[in-house]
Amino acid sequence: MSRPQIDAARARALAAEGWGLEVHELRELDSYADRNFLLDTDAGRRVLKISSEASEPRPVLELQGAALRWLAERPSGARLPRVIPAADGSDLLAIRDQAGAPGHARVLSWISGTVWAERAPASSALRRELGRALAELDRDLEGFSHPAMARDFRWNLERAEWIAEHLELVAPEEPARRALVVDALAQFRARVRPRLAELPRQLIYGDANDHNLIVAGDRVVGIIDFGDTVEAPTICELAIALAYLSDLDDPLASAAELCAGYSERRPLAPLELDLLFDLVRARLAVSLSSSAERAAAEPDNAYLRVSEAPAWRLLGALSERGRVAFTKAVAAACGLEAPVRVPGAVDREALLERRRARLGPSLSLSYADPLYIRRGEGSWLFDEHERAYLDCVNNVCHVGHSHPRVVAAIAEQAARLNTNTRYLHEGIVDYAERLCATLPEPLSVVFLVCSGSEANELALRIARAHTGAEQVAVVDGAYHGNTSTLVDLSPYKFAGPGGAGQKPWVQLIPTPDPYRGEHGDDGPAYAAAVDEAAARARAAGEGLAALVCEPVLGCAGQIVPAKGFLAAAFERARAAGAVCIADEVQVGFGRVGDMWAFSAEGVVPDILTLGKPIANGHPVGAVVTTPQLAASFAGGMEYFNSFGGNPVSCAAARAVLEVIEDEGLIAHARELGGWLRAALEELDDPGVGEVRGRGLFLGVELVEDRAGKTPAPARARAVVEHARRHGTLLSVDGPAHNVIKIKPPLCFGMVEARILRARLAAALAACP
Ligand code: PMP
């Protein structure tokens, strides 16, 4: 940014010509973007402010002038500079600087006193006084309106998310510092952004820093520089002041004093108090990102590092003390209750003990230090202290945790009726019609069940009923469910810890893994194994009832099968008389950037099984098949499922379909997933063997060495634990436990993707 070029002589001339001021003495003042001069004149001291059109366009200057005039008639006007009109009566004169660049000149009254930055450390009394002065200013500005006040402005704290684009520039040599900025952004994104619309808003001054406050003793006698004034949540005023004026050695007590003074004049609403800590940290992160951006452009500017030192210290100190302590201190000083978002949290350690005593030990908890999660919203989960964790693995809460439309659909239907499918109800029929409308013919008959496992169980029964055969072919590494039959069918389980080995009715097809498989990316070569499986099944006298396959493999390690595998495998299975079952329990409903993962493979299964994302966490599964197979299954025995297809489940599932469509989540998964995959491929780490996947279903395979591809499970575990400690939830899978899985809710945004990239990069660097 170039400041206007105006020398002393030109400044004198402007003051004389424009304002008729006889200048005795003139001194240039410090300024970030403007050029300001202190003038000693017959009429007293004045400030001549010159700004360039490029950095402060006319409407913004008009906004400032209008705000100052509005305030001049109100109590806080006593602390503010007055606008001195030019000889022609206007507040602003259009000028050109000495390089010919357009700009404006203004004259304001001078406020004498000491600049806060130049005085001895502030007393408690002064901090309280400043709090009161800012609250008075905010109250006086309530009701003010101007066309330019909603301007697009990077220092507007509610728009702090722009810093997501610059995370790679922040503290390149100091990962711990960068992590603070990433976390400030994350908490802002998770906690503040969804609540912005609920906060009271107005024009705020927005720049209470130690260079803009004039003090005399314990009084604040001047508040200057309205260059950052903007419409924003009112609480940003206080957050900005706290970011600059907290005592670095005692940030909580000093913040509490300032807030106490503020709330004497303008009591904080519970939500304002709840978000204040995150707003202060966000402001510090914005300042530091802005200075990182400048440092990248001016690498030799040592002053930048010096000037950002207090912000780093305060960000570190606040982060260490944490939101709970900060909010309690402020609440106590203001005589308010500290807000509790979700009441009823119990002691975490005691809960862990109780769980261990009552729940079966085979039920696992994620992470070495298990999380106590009490709330979810969008892509974020919140622990008992309201710390936000970025959820990069929950593909069940598909359209976002606690999506309001799904919540409302469940609540409304639950309040009216929940029963089974033995009565007519439009919910199940509507849903079956809507679901089939997304599918190619002949997939047109629906069974609703309660889980992915139930869906696969039913699919096997249908296939066996239709073919009269018994054996089933399955891809190595796959997981299809938790029942006895499905554990026997899932190599992921039967060949893993505690597994009972392969049963005679199960035929294995090698994993069509382009990265590790023996046929590389030659799909049909892997599919030849289906013929052998069918031959073995025939030889056993049982025949092959089905081939079960995920169109993109999940537990096997986030593998997109080798090109042409699915089509060739289906063809061979059908030739052997078997039914083709596509298990899209994980990858259906838009996850991979297409509504159905099979469609990109150019096949249509005979049976499609669905689950997990289908109802955003409400227990629903589905089987969709052809009229012919459904008829074969109708052998006289009723298929009854107590809960399957109940009206509440159908309402939840229907809401999910509607949200996917209305929010454009399929295209979003494709586009953001593509960006994320490319961003992860750029991670400069020799231990990343492969980044793969489709849409928002990605895997990062870690190896000891790229040539030998030796799996690196210990590192994968360490990376996931590091990310968890820093607020990002990932998991590990694959037969060698070395693939980091990424499958977030589809509402995952670009800011989330950038946070994930930064945190994964940090974790990889910290866990070599
Ligand atoms: N199939 C696949 C591909 C799965 O990933 C899963 C669950 N991980 C299941 C079936 C079983 O689903 P559920 O846990 O709902 O029974």
PDB file of N, CA and C in Angstrom, residues 152-208:
ATOM      1  N   ASP A 152     -16.943  -3.786   2.673  1.00  0.00           N
ATOM      2  CA  ASP A 152     -16.134  -4.997   2.708  1.00  0.00           C
ATOM      3  C   ASP A 152     -14.738  -4.585   3.178  1.00  0.00           C
ATOM      4  N   PHE A 153     -14.317  -5.122   4.293  1.00  0.00           N
ATOM      5  CA  PHE A 153     -13.148  -4.555   4.952  1.00  0.00           C
ATOM      6  C   PHE A 153     -12.459  -5.652   5.744  1.00  0.00           C
ATOM      7  N   ARG A 154     -11.192  -5.878   5.514  1.00  0.00           N
ATOM      8  CA  ARG A 154     -10.542  -7.040   6.116  1.00  0.00           C
ATOM      9  C   ARG A 154     -10.356  -6.926   7.632  1.00  0.00           C
ATOM     10  N   TRP A 155     -10.421  -5.698   8.167  1.00  0.00           N
ATOM     11  CA  TRP A 155     -10.289  -5.569   9.621  1.00  0.00           C
ATOM     12  C   TRP A 155     -11.639  -5.682  10.318  1.00  0.00           C
ATOM     13  N   ASN A 156     -12.683  -5.874   9.538  1.00  0.00           N
ATOM     14  CA  ASN A 156     -13.980  -6.158  10.154  1.00  0.00           C
ATOM     15  C   ASN A 156     -13.890  -7.554  10.759  1.00  0.00           C
ATOM     16  N   LEU A 157     -13.920  -7.622  12.058  1.00  0.00           N
ATOM     17  CA  LEU A 157     -13.622  -8.877  12.752  1.00  0.00           C
ATOM     18  C   LEU A 157     -14.564 -10.020  12.375  1.00  0.00           C
ATOM     19  N   GLU A 158     -15.790  -9.702  12.018  1.00  0.00           N
ATOM     20  CA  GLU A 158     -16.697 -10.810  11.673  1.00  0.00           C
ATOM     21  C   GLU A 158     -16.267 -11.482  10.361  1.00  0.00           C
ATOM     22  N   ARG A 159     -15.367 -10.848   9.617  1.00  0.00           N
ATOM     23  CA  ARG A 159     -14.884 -11.477   8.372  1.00  0.00           C
ATOM     24  C   ARG A 159     -13.499 -12.082   8.535  1.00  0.00           C
ATOM     25  N   ALA A 160     -13.168 -12.438   9.744  1.00  0.00           N
ATOM     26  CA  ALA A 160     -11.804 -12.895  10.051  1.00  0.00           C
ATOM     27  C   ALA A 160     -11.354 -14.095   9.216  1.00  0.00           C
ATOM     28  N   GLU A 161     -12.295 -14.789   8.591  1.00  0.00           N
ATOM     29  CA  GLU A 161     -11.913 -16.043   7.938  1.00  0.00           C
ATOM     30  C   GLU A 161     -11.008 -15.880   6.726  1.00  0.00           C
ATOM     31  N   TRP A 162     -10.807 -14.666   6.271  1.00  0.00           N
ATOM     32  CA  TRP A 162      -9.889 -14.508   5.139  1.00  0.00           C
ATOM     33  C   TRP A 162      -8.503 -15.035   5.474  1.00  0.00           C
ATOM     34  N   ILE A 163      -8.183 -15.081   6.755  1.00  0.00           N
ATOM     35  CA  ILE A 163      -6.830 -15.517   7.119  1.00  0.00           C
ATOM     36  C   ILE A 163      -6.582 -16.983   6.758  1.00  0.00           C
ATOM     37  N   ALA A 164      -7.662 -17.733   6.529  1.00  0.00           N
ATOM     38  CA  ALA A 164      -7.479 -19.147   6.143  1.00  0.00           C
ATOM     39  C   ALA A 164      -6.604 -19.277   4.900  1.00  0.00           C
ATOM     40  N   GLU A 165      -6.664 -18.270   4.040  1.00  0.00           N
ATOM     41  CA  GLU A 165      -5.887 -18.349   2.797  1.00  0.00           C
ATOM     42  C   GLU A 165      -4.410 -18.083   3.003  1.00  0.00           C
ATOM     43  N   HIS A 166      -4.039 -17.626   4.191  1.00  0.00           N
ATOM     44  CA  HIS A 166      -2.643 -17.224   4.392  1.00  0.00           C
ATOM     45  C   HIS A 166      -1.935 -18.034   5.464  1.00  0.00           C
ATOM     46  N   LEU A 167      -2.548 -19.142   5.878  1.00  0.00           N
ATOM     47  CA  LEU A 167      -1.962 -19.888   6.997  1.00  0.00           C
ATOM     48  C   LEU A 167      -0.523 -20.315   6.712  1.00  0.00           C
ATOM     49  N   GLU A 168      -0.247 -20.608   5.446  1.00  0.00           N
ATOM     50  CA  GLU A 168       1.103 -21.085   5.116  1.00  0.00           C
ATOM     51  C   GLU A 168       2.159 -19.984   5.256  1.00  0.00           C
ATOM     52  N   LEU A 169       1.715 -18.729   5.332  1.00  0.00           N
ATOM     53  CA  LEU A 169       2.683 -17.625   5.468  1.00  0.00           C
ATOM     54  C   LEU A 169       2.995 -17.329   6.932  1.00  0.00           C
ATOM     55  N   VAL A 170       2.135 -17.786   7.819  1.00  0.00           N
ATOM     56  CA  VAL A 170       2.272 -17.418   9.232  1.00  0.00           C
ATOM     57  C   VAL A 170       3.382 -18.239   9.892  1.00  0.00           C
ATOM     58  N   ALA A 171       4.313 -17.551  10.533  1.00  0.00           N
ATOM     59  CA  ALA A 171       5.378 -18.188  11.332  1.00  0.00           C
ATOM     60  C   ALA A 171       5.928 -19.451  10.676  1.00  0.00           C
ATOM     61  N   PRO A 172       6.502 -19.325   9.487  1.00  0.00           N
ATOM     62  CA  PRO A 172       6.924 -20.533   8.758  1.00  0.00           C
ATOM     63  C   PRO A 172       7.912 -21.397   9.544  1.00  0.00           C
ATOM     64  N   GLU A 173       8.697 -20.747  10.409  1.00  0.00           N
ATOM     65  CA  GLU A 173       9.714 -21.539  11.136  1.00  0.00           C
ATOM     66  C   GLU A 173       9.235 -21.957  12.521  1.00  0.00           C
ATOM     67  N   GLU A 174       8.046 -21.542  12.902  1.00  0.00           N
ATOM     68  CA  GLU A 174       7.626 -21.803  14.284  1.00  0.00           C
ATOM     69  C   GLU A 174       6.252 -22.471  14.322  1.00  0.00           C
ATOM     70  N   PRO A 175       6.230 -23.803  14.207  1.00  0.00           N
ATOM     71  CA  PRO A 175       4.949 -24.501  14.130  1.00  0.00           C
ATOM     72  C   PRO A 175       4.038 -24.253  15.326  1.00  0.00           C
ATOM     73  N   ALA A 176       4.615 -24.076  16.508  1.00  0.00           N
ATOM     74  CA  ALA A 176       3.756 -23.883  17.687  1.00  0.00           C
ATOM     75  C   ALA A 176       2.993 -22.570  17.564  1.00  0.00           C
ATOM     76  N   ARG A 177       3.664 -21.568  16.996  1.00  0.00           N
ATOM     77  CA  ARG A 177       2.982 -20.294  16.820  1.00  0.00           C
ATOM     78  C   ARG A 177       1.919 -20.388  15.734  1.00  0.00           C
ATOM     79  N   ARG A 178       2.276 -21.014  14.639  1.00  0.00           N
ATOM     80  CA  ARG A 178       1.259 -21.140  13.581  1.00  0.00           C
ATOM     81  C   ARG A 178       0.036 -21.884  14.120  1.00  0.00           C
ATOM     82  N   ALA A 179       0.291 -22.898  14.950  1.00  0.00           N
ATOM     83  CA  ALA A 179      -0.832 -23.678  15.490  1.00  0.00           C
ATOM     84  C   ALA A 179      -1.789 -22.786  16.280  1.00  0.00           C
ATOM     85  N   LEU A 180      -1.247 -21.766  16.947  1.00  0.00           N
ATOM     86  CA  LEU A 180      -2.124 -20.854  17.703  1.00  0.00           C
ATOM     87  C   LEU A 180      -3.052 -20.091  16.770  1.00  0.00           C
ATOM     88  N   VAL A 181      -2.504 -19.658  15.647  1.00  0.00           N
ATOM     89  CA  VAL A 181      -3.324 -18.906  14.684  1.00  0.00           C
ATOM     90  C   VAL A 181      -4.359 -19.834  14.045  1.00  0.00           C
ATOM     91  N   VAL A 182      -3.930 -21.039  13.700  1.00  0.00           N
ATOM     92  CA  VAL A 182      -4.870 -21.993  13.099  1.00  0.00           C
ATOM     93  C   VAL A 182      -5.996 -22.289  14.096  1.00  0.00           C
ATOM     94  N   ASP A 183      -5.627 -22.449  15.354  1.00  0.00           N
ATOM     95  CA  ASP A 183      -6.661 -22.763  16.337  1.00  0.00           C
ATOM     96  C   ASP A 183      -7.601 -21.570  16.560  1.00  0.00           C
ATOM     97  N   ALA A 184      -7.053 -20.372  16.565  1.00  0.00           N
ATOM     98  CA  ALA A 184      -7.919 -19.188  16.723  1.00  0.00           C
ATOM     99  C   ALA A 184      -8.914 -19.130  15.560  1.00  0.00           C
ATOM    100  N   LEU A 185      -8.436 -19.411  14.366  1.00  0.00           N
ATOM    101  CA  LEU A 185      -9.329 -19.437  13.206  1.00  0.00           C
ATOM    102  C   LEU A 185     -10.379 -20.541  13.366  1.00  0.00           C
ATOM    103  N   ALA A 186      -9.922 -21.713  13.796  1.00  0.00           N
ATOM    104  CA  ALA A 186     -10.837 -22.852  13.916  1.00  0.00           C
ATOM    105  C   ALA A 186     -11.951 -22.561  14.915  1.00  0.00           C
ATOM    106  N   GLN A 187     -11.570 -22.025  16.069  1.00  0.00           N
ATOM    107  CA  GLN A 187     -12.588 -21.767  17.089  1.00  0.00           C
ATOM    108  C   GLN A 187     -13.539 -20.659  16.627  1.00  0.00           C
ATOM    109  N   PHE A 188     -13.004 -19.694  15.919  1.00  0.00           N
ATOM    110  CA  PHE A 188     -13.867 -18.644  15.368  1.00  0.00           C
ATOM    111  C   PHE A 188     -14.869 -19.255  14.391  1.00  0.00           C
ATOM    112  N   ARG A 189     -14.348 -20.067  13.494  1.00  0.00           N
ATOM    113  CA  ARG A 189     -15.189 -20.691  12.483  1.00  0.00           C
ATOM    114  C   ARG A 189     -16.277 -21.555  13.128  1.00  0.00           C
ATOM    115  N   ALA A 190     -15.863 -22.327  14.132  1.00  0.00           N
ATOM    116  CA  ALA A 190     -16.796 -23.288  14.724  1.00  0.00           C
ATOM    117  C   ALA A 190     -17.796 -22.620  15.657  1.00  0.00           C
ATOM    118  N   ARG A 191     -17.325 -21.679  16.460  1.00  0.00           N
ATOM    119  CA  ARG A 191     -18.175 -21.145  17.528  1.00  0.00           C
ATOM    120  C   ARG A 191     -18.790 -19.797  17.193  1.00  0.00           C
ATOM    121  N   VAL A 192     -18.017 -18.929  16.541  1.00  0.00           N
ATOM    122  CA  VAL A 192     -18.500 -17.567  16.341  1.00  0.00           C
ATOM    123  C   VAL A 192     -19.339 -17.446  15.068  1.00  0.00           C
ATOM    124  N   ARG A 193     -18.807 -17.947  13.980  1.00  0.00           N
ATOM    125  CA  ARG A 193     -19.485 -17.717  12.701  1.00  0.00           C
ATOM    126  C   ARG A 193     -20.952 -18.140  12.701  1.00  0.00           C
ATOM    127  N   PRO A 194     -21.289 -19.314  13.234  1.00  0.00           N
ATOM    128  CA  PRO A 194     -22.708 -19.700  13.187  1.00  0.00           C
ATOM    129  C   PRO A 194     -23.614 -18.802  14.037  1.00  0.00           C
ATOM    130  N   ARG A 195     -23.027 -18.023  14.947  1.00  0.00           N
ATOM    131  CA  ARG A 195     -23.839 -17.206  15.852  1.00  0.00           C
ATOM    132  C   ARG A 195     -23.842 -15.724  15.475  1.00  0.00           C
ATOM    133  N   LEU A 196     -23.098 -15.362  14.416  1.00  0.00           N
ATOM    134  CA  LEU A 196     -22.951 -13.925  14.109  1.00  0.00           C
ATOM    135  C   LEU A 196     -24.292 -13.227  13.970  1.00  0.00           C
ATOM    136  N   ALA A 197     -25.232 -13.904  13.299  1.00  0.00           N
ATOM    137  CA  ALA A 197     -26.510 -13.253  13.024  1.00  0.00           C
ATOM    138  C   ALA A 197     -27.323 -13.001  14.289  1.00  0.00           C
ATOM    139  N   GLU A 198     -26.970 -13.715  15.367  1.00  0.00           N
ATOM    140  CA  GLU A 198     -27.734 -13.536  16.612  1.00  0.00           C
ATOM    141  C   GLU A 198     -27.191 -12.402  17.471  1.00  0.00           C
ATOM    142  N   LEU A 199     -26.040 -11.871  17.108  1.00  0.00           N
ATOM    143  CA  LEU A 199     -25.413 -10.837  17.941  1.00  0.00           C
ATOM    144  C   LEU A 199     -25.969  -9.461  17.589  1.00  0.00           C
ATOM    145  N   PRO A 200     -26.147  -8.591  18.599  1.00  0.00           N
ATOM    146  CA  PRO A 200     -26.535  -7.216  18.280  1.00  0.00           C
ATOM    147  C   PRO A 200     -25.451  -6.574  17.414  1.00  0.00           C
ATOM    148  N   ARG A 201     -25.854  -5.789  16.404  1.00  0.00           N
ATOM    149  CA  ARG A 201     -24.854  -5.182  15.527  1.00  0.00           C
ATOM    150  C   ARG A 201     -25.188  -3.727  15.258  1.00  0.00           C
ATOM    151  N   GLN A 202     -24.169  -2.998  14.860  1.00  0.00           N
ATOM    152  CA  GLN A 202     -24.305  -1.552  14.659  1.00  0.00           C
ATOM    153  C   GLN A 202     -22.987  -1.048  14.075  1.00  0.00           C
ATOM    154  N   LEU A 203     -22.903   0.253  13.833  1.00  0.00           N
ATOM    155  CA  LEU A 203     -21.598   0.808  13.490  1.00  0.00           C
ATOM    156  C   LEU A 203     -20.744   0.784  14.747  1.00  0.00           C
ATOM    157  N   ILE A 204     -19.521   0.275  14.604  1.00  0.00           N
ATOM    158  CA  ILE A 204     -18.592   0.366  15.738  1.00  0.00           C
ATOM    159  C   ILE A 204     -17.374   1.188  15.307  1.00  0.00           C
ATOM    160  N   TYR A 205     -16.668   1.686  16.293  1.00  0.00           N
ATOM    161  CA  TYR A 205     -15.434   2.447  16.039  1.00  0.00           C
ATOM    162  C   TYR A 205     -14.350   1.470  15.566  1.00  0.00           C
ATOM    163  N   GLY A 206     -14.137   0.414  16.322  1.00  0.00           N
ATOM    164  CA  GLY A 206     -13.358  -0.723  15.837  1.00  0.00           C
ATOM    165  C   GLY A 206     -11.854  -0.575  15.817  1.00  0.00           C
ATOM    166  N   ASP A 207     -11.298   0.346  16.586  1.00  0.00           N
ATOM    167  CA  ASP A 207      -9.833   0.435  16.541  1.00  0.00           C
ATOM    168  C   ASP A 207      -9.239   0.956  17.840  1.00  0.00           C
ATOM    169  N   ALA A 208      -9.774   0.465  18.964  1.00  0.00           N
ATOM    170  CA  ALA A 208      -9.246   0.926  20.253  1.00  0.00           C
ATOM    171  C   ALA A 208      -7.902   0.264  20.504  1.00  0.00           C
TER     172      ALA A 208
END
